[in-house]
Structures are given as C-alpha cells and as structure tokens.
Amino acid sequence: MSAPSIASRENPLRDIIPPLENGDRLDRDEFLRRWEATPRIKHAELIYGIVYMNAAVRFRSHGQPHTLMTTWLGSYAMNAPGLLIADNCTVELDDQSLPQPDLVMIIDHASMGQTRINEDDYLEGPPELVVEIAASSASRDLHQKLKLYEEFGVKEYLVWNVPEMEIKWFVNLENGFAELAPSDHFVYKSQTFPGLWLDAQALVGRDEKSVFATLQEGLQTAEFESFVNSIAQQT
Amino acid sequence: MVSTSKTQYSSRSVSAKSDFIPPLENGDRLDRDEFFRRWEATPEIRSAELIEGVVFVNAAAIRFKMHGEPLELISTWLGNYRRFTPECRVSTPTTLKLDDENVFEPDAILLLRPEFGGTCQVDEDDYAQGAPELVVEVAASSSSRDMHSKKGIYERLGVKEYLVWRVLERELSWFRRDASTNKFVSLDPSSDGVFKSSTLPGLWLHAEGLFADDYVRVLETLELGTASAEHKEFRQRLVDRSNR
C-alpha cells in the first residue's frame, strides 16, 4: 500500500540528512550515507535491512574478553602468513546486510579465500571465521546474526556469551551451521583453520596461561604446518 | 541447524548466573516479562521497545525540531480534543503492552474509556494494555520503523487509527481500519487539506498548519470539529452505550 501524504511545498528541514536510528528500514547506500553524516556513531549494523546500534561498551563483559580473543586469534595468525584479522570492521554481505563483527579472520588469497577488500576499503563477502562477544543468550549474535552468517556462508562462527560463561562454535556444513563438539577436555579445534585450538573452560575461567598453552599445542601439529604450506604454495 | 546439548563447563556458573541480570541490548530476542526484568535492571535506558520479540533501545537524546517540538503540538491538539470529549484519555509518550512479544512506546495514544467501548485499558501496573483507538508517532523519515515493522503490528493487533508525522519530509500519513477487510487504509484529507478521523468524530487536523507549527490554525480547525454535529452525535452515542 502506498503511503498517503500531504507534502508541503516549503520545507526548511529538507536538506537535513536523517540521523541513523535503531530499527530504521534502509538499504546499503542509505545506511552508509546516514552513518557517514553522523560520525560520532562508532558501531552500527544493517541486519536484513534493519539498523542496530550498540550502546557504550562495558569493560568486564565486553572490552576485556574481546581483547583476550584478539590476542588468542592474533597469536595464531602471526604464525600463518596469508591470514588477516580485523577488529570491529564492517562486512558487506549484500544490499541489506552489513554486520560489524567483533573479530573476523580471512584467508587473504583470491584462490583460497571467499572475501575481498573493495575500493572503499570495506570487506566484502563472508569471512572464513567470525567471532562475537555476546552479553547474553538473548543477544542478536545468537539469533538474527547467527542466521545471517549461516545463510551467507561464514565457515566458522565462534560466540562467547560472557555473563553465562558459554562458548558456542558453529561450523557451516551442507545443511547449515552445526555446533562443533569440544574434546573431553573442553578443547575446540577449528576445522577450517587447523591448529586453531581453544580451551573453553580456561577461557571462561579467564585462565589466560592455559588458553595460550593449548593454542601452542595446536600450532605444533602437523596439520597446522601443512595448512601454512598450502597457503604459501598458492602465493 | 544441528545443535548439541550445552557443554558441561557452563553449568559451573549456574549460581552466579541466577543473580546476574543481563543488560538490555539492541536486537536481544526476549519475551515481555524478560524485557521488563532486564529493563528495570538497566535504569540508564530511558526508552526501549520490544517489536516481535526483538529489543530496540532508543537514543536517550531527543532532538528539538525533529521530535520534541512536533510532539508538543500533537499533545496540545489531542489535549484539546479531550477537553471537549471527556470519554477519552490521552497519554504522551507511553508504554503500551500489545501482546507477549510487542511492547511499544508510542509518542501519543488516545483511548476511549472502557465503559464507552474502548479496547485499551490501564492495567494494575499502570501500563496501557490493548489496542488504543488512536496511536500517533512522530518520525524523522519514512524509513523509520514507525512506517515499517510497527505499522504492520498496530494493524494486526487492532489499533483503530494510526497517524505518523514524518517531520523531515513534512508529510503526514493517517491510516484508518477498513471495516470490510480489517486492514489499514489511508484516510484522505478533505479538499481544504483537513484530515477528519472516522473513529473519533470531530478530531480534525489541518496538516499544513501542523507543518508550519501554526497553533492557531491547528486549534481553530479542531474547534470546528469539536463543535460539529458529528462530534455531538458521537458523544451522545457513547453516553447511550454506557447507560445500556
């Protein structure tokens, strides 16, 4: 149904670019136009055409766990040339969806990776790995964005629900996301990134030493070595 | 999606979990009770809505020309209608419980008191519950959720009339419920640019006067409405109904 309206001839507010608001129904271009006109907004996402913005970031339930994940993932990528990590970067999935995940890791090679960095310096396409820090099981990270990442073919999706001390690691199989099962000792082992091991119990308990010891074990495996070699051969 | 059961290490935290109320966040998937529980535990959030079970937190700051000033004019207009129509109640902005997955915060609502056939009531917690006769939203532009998700839900859940003033676009959309299809259709203004409510006879709005922030024209037009024969008949019908 078309909206009925009375449009006025004179409109002093005509040239104002409307502010970005939660729940706005926008496409990619209008989303970026409004956001660029409101530079104080640091975090905004377009999920299936709907705008979501975040409030201020909390220390223990977000900033600190985020840093721990960044360090863990960075330690892995540092040993594997050809992998790139980005923090809080906008990902263009299509005209209706531009999430801004906490962390992404991509394979930076045309023949192996499924993303590209476009002329505006935004990441396009589904990253191989997405990591989100969630504030509860009701978070959109575990609902709307789970569906989005699944549908667009993010290969692996790791969510740390901090207050509820829960880790979910999804792997995209033929029928969509399945939860990766940890080993007996609560260690998750990535299927896409051999050697990317995460001791979930140590992580939720903030036992950083054990988190990095387990990652070191992963980095010493033959699978990791052959993965690194396979990327190197492509380059 | 294949899903396995929760891993055991998370059960360690059960006791800690029961004391901790997660903060309300944009996009959370919640039902009404949990929405209110988390909101009450997050007092710094002044305005939030639950739309089809998804949380939308509103910016705390309110713009002057884009929101505050237009809403004041709407409130004055509605308040003056109420002055001549004591069978109705008006509230601005107000929490409105529509159902278990929809708790909105419209800029203004007007409802008929239950004894006059109104379908929205004030519940024991002092919240409006049910479908008001009229909902008014002041929106920045046509991409606002007021014109998308919320419009469809107001329509589905029985709101009789819905008015959206899109301030930046200087446009007004007024929807009424069509009796045969039970769907929203646009209420067309008269040739002189006056919208006349069909649910609330006498509630007349001079759109150009509204856009120009012209109090006099807006209130003079409303006075013509509240002095009209249709308003008199409407009030008589309401009184007859309550005496039945």
PDB file of C-alpha atoms in Angstrom, chain B residues 1-243:
ATOM      1  CA  MET B   1      20.591 -26.230  12.226  1.00  0.00           C
ATOM      2  CA  VAL B   2      22.072 -29.132  14.135  1.00  0.00           C
ATOM      3  CA  SER B   3      22.557 -28.396  17.789  1.00  0.00           C
ATOM      4  CA  THR B   4      24.159 -30.390  20.549  1.00  0.00           C
ATOM      5  CA  SER B   5      23.406 -30.026  24.209  1.00  0.00           C
ATOM      6  CA  LYS B   6      25.197 -27.434  26.291  1.00  0.00           C
ATOM      7  CA  THR B   7      28.733 -28.270  27.258  1.00  0.00           C
ATOM      8  CA  GLN B   8      29.198 -29.096  30.893  1.00  0.00           C
ATOM      9  CA  TYR B   9      31.611 -26.378  31.905  1.00  0.00           C
ATOM     10  CA  SER B  10      28.867 -23.803  31.651  1.00  0.00           C
ATOM     11  CA  SER B  11      26.925 -25.496  34.439  1.00  0.00           C
ATOM     12  CA  ARG B  12      29.638 -24.384  36.856  1.00  0.00           C
ATOM     13  CA  SER B  13      28.278 -20.910  36.623  1.00  0.00           C
ATOM     14  CA  VAL B  14      24.641 -21.646  37.406  1.00  0.00           C
ATOM     15  CA  SER B  15      24.684 -19.987  40.813  1.00  0.00           C
ATOM     16  CA  ALA B  16      26.449 -16.896  39.503  1.00  0.00           C
ATOM     17  CA  LYS B  17      24.020 -16.782  36.601  1.00  0.00           C
ATOM     18  CA  SER B  18      20.870 -16.605  38.697  1.00  0.00           C
ATOM     19  CA  ASP B  19      21.976 -13.353  40.385  1.00  0.00           C
ATOM     20  CA  PHE B  20      23.107 -11.650  37.253  1.00  0.00           C
ATOM     21  CA  ILE B  21      20.546  -9.812  35.154  1.00  0.00           C
ATOM     22  CA  PRO B  22      21.984  -9.172  31.691  1.00  0.00           C
ATOM     23  CA  PRO B  23      21.647  -5.597  30.447  1.00  0.00           C
ATOM     24  CA  LEU B  24      19.032  -4.791  27.834  1.00  0.00           C
ATOM     25  CA  GLU B  25      20.723  -4.589  24.442  1.00  0.00           C
ATOM     26  CA  ASN B  26      19.619  -3.725  20.959  1.00  0.00           C
ATOM     27  CA  GLY B  27      18.493  -6.713  18.984  1.00  0.00           C
ATOM     28  CA  ASP B  28      18.070  -9.025  22.006  1.00  0.00           C
ATOM     29  CA  ARG B  29      15.458 -11.734  21.462  1.00  0.00           C
ATOM     30  CA  LEU B  30      13.173 -11.615  24.535  1.00  0.00           C
ATOM     31  CA  ASP B  31       9.618 -12.073  25.704  1.00  0.00           C
ATOM     32  CA  ARG B  32       7.705  -9.364  27.548  1.00  0.00           C
ATOM     33  CA  ASP B  33       8.483 -10.454  31.113  1.00  0.00           C
ATOM     34  CA  GLU B  34      12.202 -10.766  30.483  1.00  0.00           C
ATOM     35  CA  PHE B  35      12.158  -7.468  28.595  1.00  0.00           C
ATOM     36  CA  PHE B  36      10.729  -5.656  31.627  1.00  0.00           C
ATOM     37  CA  ARG B  37      13.037  -7.533  34.035  1.00  0.00           C
ATOM     38  CA  ARG B  38      16.190  -6.543  32.153  1.00  0.00           C
ATOM     39  CA  TRP B  39      14.991  -3.021  31.514  1.00  0.00           C
ATOM     40  CA  GLU B  40      14.248  -2.481  35.199  1.00  0.00           C
ATOM     41  CA  ALA B  41      17.810  -3.651  35.919  1.00  0.00           C
ATOM     42  CA  THR B  42      19.230  -1.185  33.376  1.00  0.00           C
ATOM     43  CA  PRO B  43      17.921   2.145  34.683  1.00  0.00           C
ATOM     44  CA  GLU B  44      20.086   4.259  32.388  1.00  0.00           C
ATOM     45  CA  ILE B  45      17.902   3.180  29.457  1.00  0.00           C
ATOM     46  CA  ARG B  46      15.020   5.624  29.293  1.00  0.00           C
ATOM     47  CA  SER B  47      13.266   4.394  26.190  1.00  0.00           C
ATOM     48  CA  ALA B  48      13.047   0.923  24.674  1.00  0.00           C
ATOM     49  CA  GLU B  49      10.625  -1.145  22.649  1.00  0.00           C
ATOM     50  CA  LEU B  50      10.012  -4.828  22.064  1.00  0.00           C
ATOM     51  CA  ILE B  51       8.960  -5.442  18.460  1.00  0.00           C
ATOM     52  CA  GLU B  52       8.032  -9.030  17.529  1.00  0.00           C
ATOM     53  CA  GLY B  53      10.265 -10.170  20.389  1.00  0.00           C
ATOM     54  CA  VAL B  54      13.280  -8.065  19.366  1.00  0.00           C
ATOM     55  CA  VAL B  55      14.591  -5.210  21.534  1.00  0.00           C
ATOM     56  CA  PHE B  56      15.160  -1.714  20.163  1.00  0.00           C
ATOM     57  CA  VAL B  57      16.726   0.789  22.528  1.00  0.00           C
ATOM     58  CA  ASN B  58      16.095   4.416  21.654  1.00  0.00           C
ATOM     59  CA  ALA B  59      18.725   7.112  21.814  1.00  0.00           C
ATOM     60  CA  ALA B  60      18.473   8.962  25.113  1.00  0.00           C
ATOM     61  CA  ALA B  61      18.952  12.334  23.449  1.00  0.00           C
ATOM     62  CA  ILE B  62      15.848  13.872  21.882  1.00  0.00           C
ATOM     63  CA  ARG B  63      16.119  16.387  19.064  1.00  0.00           C
ATOM     64  CA  PHE B  64      14.224  19.651  19.328  1.00  0.00           C
ATOM     65  CA  LYS B  65      12.836  20.482  15.862  1.00  0.00           C
ATOM     66  CA  MET B  66      12.771  16.876  14.738  1.00  0.00           C
ATOM     67  CA  HIS B  67      10.895  15.454  17.715  1.00  0.00           C
ATOM     68  CA  GLY B  68      10.243  17.440  20.878  1.00  0.00           C
ATOM     69  CA  GLU B  69       8.579  20.437  19.294  1.00  0.00           C
ATOM     70  CA  PRO B  70       6.337  18.469  16.877  1.00  0.00           C
ATOM     71  CA  LEU B  71       5.257  16.175  19.709  1.00  0.00           C
ATOM     72  CA  GLU B  72       4.305  19.153  21.852  1.00  0.00           C
ATOM     73  CA  LEU B  73       1.972  20.385  19.106  1.00  0.00           C
ATOM     74  CA  ILE B  74       0.418  16.927  18.767  1.00  0.00           C
ATOM     75  CA  SER B  75      -0.082  16.769  22.543  1.00  0.00           C
ATOM     76  CA  THR B  76      -1.796  20.147  22.612  1.00  0.00           C
ATOM     77  CA  TRP B  77      -4.024  19.122  19.724  1.00  0.00           C
ATOM     78  CA  LEU B  78      -5.017  15.846  21.412  1.00  0.00           C
ATOM     79  CA  GLY B  79      -5.387  17.515  24.798  1.00  0.00           C
ATOM     80  CA  ASN B  80      -7.851  19.982  23.318  1.00  0.00           C
ATOM     81  CA  TYR B  81      -9.876  17.183  21.778  1.00  0.00           C
ATOM     82  CA  ARG B  82     -10.022  15.503  25.181  1.00  0.00           C
ATOM     83  CA  ARG B  83     -11.178  18.771  26.738  1.00  0.00           C
ATOM     84  CA  PHE B  84     -14.343  18.534  24.646  1.00  0.00           C
ATOM     85  CA  THR B  85     -14.511  14.729  24.726  1.00  0.00           C
ATOM     86  CA  PRO B  86     -14.182  13.591  28.358  1.00  0.00           C
ATOM     87  CA  GLU B  87     -14.996   9.994  27.385  1.00  0.00           C
ATOM     88  CA  CYS B  88     -11.417   9.596  26.160  1.00  0.00           C
ATOM     89  CA  ARG B  89      -7.953   9.610  27.760  1.00  0.00           C
ATOM     90  CA  VAL B  90      -4.646  10.757  26.280  1.00  0.00           C
ATOM     91  CA  SER B  91      -1.076   9.860  27.207  1.00  0.00           C
ATOM     92  CA  THR B  92       2.243  11.017  25.702  1.00  0.00           C
ATOM     93  CA  PRO B  93       4.771   9.140  25.311  1.00  0.00           C
ATOM     94  CA  THR B  94       3.619   5.980  26.963  1.00  0.00           C
ATOM     95  CA  THR B  95       4.480   2.312  27.299  1.00  0.00           C
ATOM     96  CA  LEU B  96       1.881   0.208  25.505  1.00  0.00           C
ATOM     97  CA  LYS B  97       1.589  -3.535  26.051  1.00  0.00           C
ATOM     98  CA  LEU B  98       0.168  -5.026  22.887  1.00  0.00           C
ATOM     99  CA  ASP B  99       0.959  -8.715  23.388  1.00  0.00           C
ATOM    100  CA  ASP B 100       3.667 -11.022  24.757  1.00  0.00           C
ATOM    101  CA  GLU B 101       6.171 -10.030  22.052  1.00  0.00           C
ATOM    102  CA  ASN B 102       5.219  -6.411  21.459  1.00  0.00           C
ATOM    103  CA  VAL B 103       5.695  -3.618  23.980  1.00  0.00           C
ATOM    104  CA  PHE B 104       5.825  -0.256  22.244  1.00  0.00           C
ATOM    105  CA  GLU B 105       6.393   3.285  23.338  1.00  0.00           C
ATOM    106  CA  PRO B 106       4.248   5.414  21.041  1.00  0.00           C
ATOM    107  CA  ASP B 107       4.631   9.173  21.174  1.00  0.00           C
ATOM    108  CA  ALA B 108       0.932   9.604  21.927  1.00  0.00           C
ATOM    109  CA  ILE B 109      -2.145   7.445  22.358  1.00  0.00           C
ATOM    110  CA  LEU B 110      -5.782   8.322  22.685  1.00  0.00           C
ATOM    111  CA  LEU B 111      -8.165   5.748  24.072  1.00  0.00           C
ATOM    112  CA  LEU B 112     -11.845   5.610  24.880  1.00  0.00           C
ATOM    113  CA  ARG B 113     -12.593   4.653  28.464  1.00  0.00           C
ATOM    114  CA  PRO B 114     -13.757   1.014  28.721  1.00  0.00           C
ATOM    115  CA  GLU B 115     -17.327   1.977  29.699  1.00  0.00           C
ATOM    116  CA  PHE B 116     -17.596   3.736  26.332  1.00  0.00           C
ATOM    117  CA  GLY B 117     -16.377   0.711  24.384  1.00  0.00           C
ATOM    118  CA  GLY B 118     -12.624   1.355  24.405  1.00  0.00           C
ATOM    119  CA  THR B 119     -10.343  -1.637  23.768  1.00  0.00           C
ATOM    120  CA  CYS B 120      -7.246  -0.348  25.588  1.00  0.00           C
ATOM    121  CA  GLN B 121      -7.101  -0.341  29.387  1.00  0.00           C
ATOM    122  CA  VAL B 122      -4.731   0.777  32.089  1.00  0.00           C
ATOM    123  CA  ASP B 123      -3.569  -2.373  33.880  1.00  0.00           C
ATOM    124  CA  GLU B 124      -2.647  -2.994  37.531  1.00  0.00           C
ATOM    125  CA  ASP B 125       0.986  -1.966  36.860  1.00  0.00           C
ATOM    126  CA  ASP B 126      -0.286   1.340  35.429  1.00  0.00           C
ATOM    127  CA  TYR B 127       0.651   0.436  31.861  1.00  0.00           C
ATOM    128  CA  ALA B 128      -1.657   0.827  28.882  1.00  0.00           C
ATOM    129  CA  GLN B 129      -2.655  -2.593  27.603  1.00  0.00           C
ATOM    130  CA  GLY B 130      -4.522  -3.408  24.406  1.00  0.00           C
ATOM    131  CA  ALA B 131      -5.272  -1.583  21.184  1.00  0.00           C
ATOM    132  CA  PRO B 132      -5.940   2.162  21.517  1.00  0.00           C
ATOM    133  CA  GLU B 133      -8.425   3.978  19.308  1.00  0.00           C
ATOM    134  CA  LEU B 134      -5.599   6.221  18.032  1.00  0.00           C
ATOM    135  CA  VAL B 135      -1.802   5.973  18.036  1.00  0.00           C
ATOM    136  CA  VAL B 136       0.404   8.890  16.967  1.00  0.00           C
ATOM    137  CA  GLU B 137       4.096   8.643  16.142  1.00  0.00           C
ATOM    138  CA  VAL B 138       6.477  11.463  15.318  1.00  0.00           C
ATOM    139  CA  ALA B 139       9.109  10.058  12.947  1.00  0.00           C
ATOM    140  CA  ALA B 140      12.164  11.604  11.313  1.00  0.00           C
ATOM    141  CA  SER B 141      11.643   9.980   7.917  1.00  0.00           C
ATOM    142  CA  SER B 142       9.742   7.311   6.039  1.00  0.00           C
ATOM    143  CA  SER B 143      12.468   4.739   6.746  1.00  0.00           C
ATOM    144  CA  SER B 144      11.649   4.850  10.459  1.00  0.00           C
ATOM    145  CA  ARG B 145      10.358   1.614  11.982  1.00  0.00           C
ATOM    146  CA  ASP B 146       7.163   3.583  12.688  1.00  0.00           C
ATOM    147  CA  MET B 147       6.380   3.252   8.976  1.00  0.00           C
ATOM    148  CA  HIS B 148       7.513  -0.379   8.645  1.00  0.00           C
ATOM    149  CA  SER B 149       7.501  -3.036  11.356  1.00  0.00           C
ATOM    150  CA  LYS B 150       5.392  -1.077  13.855  1.00  0.00           C
ATOM    151  CA  LYS B 151       2.763  -0.106  11.328  1.00  0.00           C
ATOM    152  CA  GLY B 152       2.112  -3.744  10.452  1.00  0.00           C
ATOM    153  CA  ILE B 153       1.834  -4.736  14.109  1.00  0.00           C
ATOM    154  CA  TYR B 154      -0.541  -1.888  15.005  1.00  0.00           C
ATOM    155  CA  GLU B 155      -2.648  -3.020  12.077  1.00  0.00           C
ATOM    156  CA  ARG B 156      -2.586  -6.688  13.090  1.00  0.00           C
ATOM    157  CA  LEU B 157      -3.259  -6.092  16.783  1.00  0.00           C
ATOM    158  CA  GLY B 158      -6.343  -3.941  16.363  1.00  0.00           C
ATOM    159  CA  VAL B 159      -5.339  -0.273  16.617  1.00  0.00           C
ATOM    160  CA  LYS B 160      -8.226   1.663  15.049  1.00  0.00           C
ATOM    161  CA  GLU B 161      -6.332   4.632  13.604  1.00  0.00           C
ATOM    162  CA  TYR B 162      -2.640   5.361  13.199  1.00  0.00           C
ATOM    163  CA  LEU B 163      -1.107   8.720  12.452  1.00  0.00           C
ATOM    164  CA  VAL B 164       2.579   9.175  11.565  1.00  0.00           C
ATOM    165  CA  TRP B 165       4.056  12.632  11.175  1.00  0.00           C
ATOM    166  CA  ARG B 166       7.311  12.341   9.204  1.00  0.00           C
ATOM    167  CA  VAL B 167       8.857  15.602  10.238  1.00  0.00           C
ATOM    168  CA  LEU B 168      11.857  15.889   7.916  1.00  0.00           C
ATOM    169  CA  GLU B 169       9.716  15.024   4.915  1.00  0.00           C
ATOM    170  CA  ARG B 170       6.867  17.301   6.061  1.00  0.00           C
ATOM    171  CA  GLU B 171       4.395  14.552   5.409  1.00  0.00           C
ATOM    172  CA  LEU B 172       1.535  13.078   7.337  1.00  0.00           C
ATOM    173  CA  SER B 173       0.204   9.538   6.980  1.00  0.00           C
ATOM    174  CA  TRP B 174      -3.099   8.772   8.670  1.00  0.00           C
ATOM    175  CA  PHE B 175      -4.393   5.220   8.487  1.00  0.00           C
ATOM    176  CA  ARG B 176      -7.853   4.002   9.435  1.00  0.00           C
ATOM    177  CA  ARG B 177      -9.189   0.477   9.714  1.00  0.00           C
ATOM    178  CA  ASP B 178     -11.325  -0.587   6.785  1.00  0.00           C
ATOM    179  CA  ALA B 179     -14.484  -2.271   8.085  1.00  0.00           C
ATOM    180  CA  SER B 180     -14.698  -4.944   5.382  1.00  0.00           C
ATOM    181  CA  THR B 181     -11.039  -6.036   5.121  1.00  0.00           C
ATOM    182  CA  ASN B 182      -9.989  -5.123   8.698  1.00  0.00           C
ATOM    183  CA  LYS B 183      -6.789  -3.645   7.193  1.00  0.00           C
ATOM    184  CA  PHE B 184      -5.318  -0.170   7.373  1.00  0.00           C
ATOM    185  CA  VAL B 185      -6.262   2.117   4.504  1.00  0.00           C
ATOM    186  CA  SER B 186      -5.257   5.719   4.129  1.00  0.00           C
ATOM    187  CA  LEU B 187      -7.552   8.371   5.485  1.00  0.00           C
ATOM    188  CA  ASP B 188      -7.739  11.001   2.790  1.00  0.00           C
ATOM    189  CA  PRO B 189      -7.889  14.683   3.705  1.00  0.00           C
ATOM    190  CA  SER B 190     -10.744  16.881   2.541  1.00  0.00           C
ATOM    191  CA  SER B 191     -10.210  19.246  -0.375  1.00  0.00           C
ATOM    192  CA  ASP B 192      -9.107  22.005   2.002  1.00  0.00           C
ATOM    193  CA  GLY B 193      -6.369  19.778   3.454  1.00  0.00           C
ATOM    194  CA  VAL B 194      -8.117  18.763   6.686  1.00  0.00           C
ATOM    195  CA  PHE B 195      -7.891  15.189   7.972  1.00  0.00           C
ATOM    196  CA  LYS B 196     -11.042  14.047   9.778  1.00  0.00           C
ATOM    197  CA  SER B 197     -10.854  10.963  11.975  1.00  0.00           C
ATOM    198  CA  SER B 198     -13.522   8.366  11.253  1.00  0.00           C
ATOM    199  CA  THR B 199     -13.179   6.588  14.616  1.00  0.00           C
ATOM    200  CA  LEU B 200     -13.143   9.786  16.648  1.00  0.00           C
ATOM    201  CA  PRO B 201     -15.597  12.214  15.043  1.00  0.00           C
ATOM    202  CA  GLY B 202     -14.550  15.823  15.457  1.00  0.00           C
ATOM    203  CA  LEU B 203     -10.839  15.034  15.663  1.00  0.00           C
ATOM    204  CA  TRP B 204      -9.841  17.239  12.754  1.00  0.00           C
ATOM    205  CA  LEU B 205      -6.287  18.107  11.764  1.00  0.00           C
ATOM    206  CA  HIS B 206      -5.095  20.877   9.490  1.00  0.00           C
ATOM    207  CA  ALA B 207      -1.931  19.331   8.047  1.00  0.00           C
ATOM    208  CA  GLU B 208      -0.409  22.497   6.585  1.00  0.00           C
ATOM    209  CA  GLY B 209      -0.990  24.239   9.889  1.00  0.00           C
ATOM    210  CA  LEU B 210       0.809  21.388  11.636  1.00  0.00           C
ATOM    211  CA  PHE B 211       3.827  21.555   9.308  1.00  0.00           C
ATOM    212  CA  ALA B 212       4.045  25.316   9.723  1.00  0.00           C
ATOM    213  CA  ASP B 213       3.849  24.981  13.527  1.00  0.00           C
ATOM    214  CA  ASP B 214       0.776  27.221  13.282  1.00  0.00           C
ATOM    215  CA  TYR B 215      -1.035  26.695  16.587  1.00  0.00           C
ATOM    216  CA  VAL B 216      -3.879  28.979  15.693  1.00  0.00           C
ATOM    217  CA  ARG B 217      -4.828  27.148  12.510  1.00  0.00           C
ATOM    218  CA  VAL B 218      -4.441  23.741  14.117  1.00  0.00           C
ATOM    219  CA  LEU B 219      -6.607  24.631  17.123  1.00  0.00           C
ATOM    220  CA  GLU B 220      -9.187  26.617  15.140  1.00  0.00           C
ATOM    221  CA  THR B 221      -9.690  23.662  12.810  1.00  0.00           C
ATOM    222  CA  LEU B 222     -10.011  21.310  15.768  1.00  0.00           C
ATOM    223  CA  GLU B 223     -12.590  23.621  17.350  1.00  0.00           C
ATOM    224  CA  LEU B 224     -14.679  23.396  14.188  1.00  0.00           C
ATOM    225  CA  GLY B 225     -14.518  19.624  14.627  1.00  0.00           C
ATOM    226  CA  THR B 226     -15.434  19.546  18.303  1.00  0.00           C
ATOM    227  CA  ALA B 227     -18.309  21.989  17.630  1.00  0.00           C
ATOM    228  CA  SER B 228     -19.637  19.910  14.723  1.00  0.00           C
ATOM    229  CA  ALA B 229     -22.861  17.938  14.678  1.00  0.00           C
ATOM    230  CA  GLU B 230     -20.934  14.692  14.125  1.00  0.00           C
ATOM    231  CA  HIS B 231     -18.996  15.248  17.367  1.00  0.00           C
ATOM    232  CA  LYS B 232     -22.212  15.880  19.269  1.00  0.00           C
ATOM    233  CA  GLU B 233     -23.806  12.702  17.866  1.00  0.00           C
ATOM    234  CA  PHE B 234     -20.650  10.724  18.665  1.00  0.00           C
ATOM    235  CA  ARG B 235     -20.714  11.778  22.316  1.00  0.00           C
ATOM    236  CA  GLN B 236     -24.403  11.006  22.537  1.00  0.00           C
ATOM    237  CA  ARG B 237     -23.750   7.505  21.176  1.00  0.00           C
ATOM    238  CA  LEU B 238     -21.025   6.966  23.788  1.00  0.00           C
ATOM    239  CA  VAL B 239     -23.287   8.110  26.634  1.00  0.00           C
ATOM    240  CA  ASP B 240     -26.160   5.915  25.377  1.00  0.00           C
ATOM    241  CA  ARG B 241     -23.809   2.949  25.220  1.00  0.00           C
ATOM    242  CA  SER B 242     -22.610   3.383  28.797  1.00  0.00           C
ATOM    243  CA  ASN B 243     -26.202   3.684  30.044  1.00  0.00           C
TER     244      ASN B 243
END
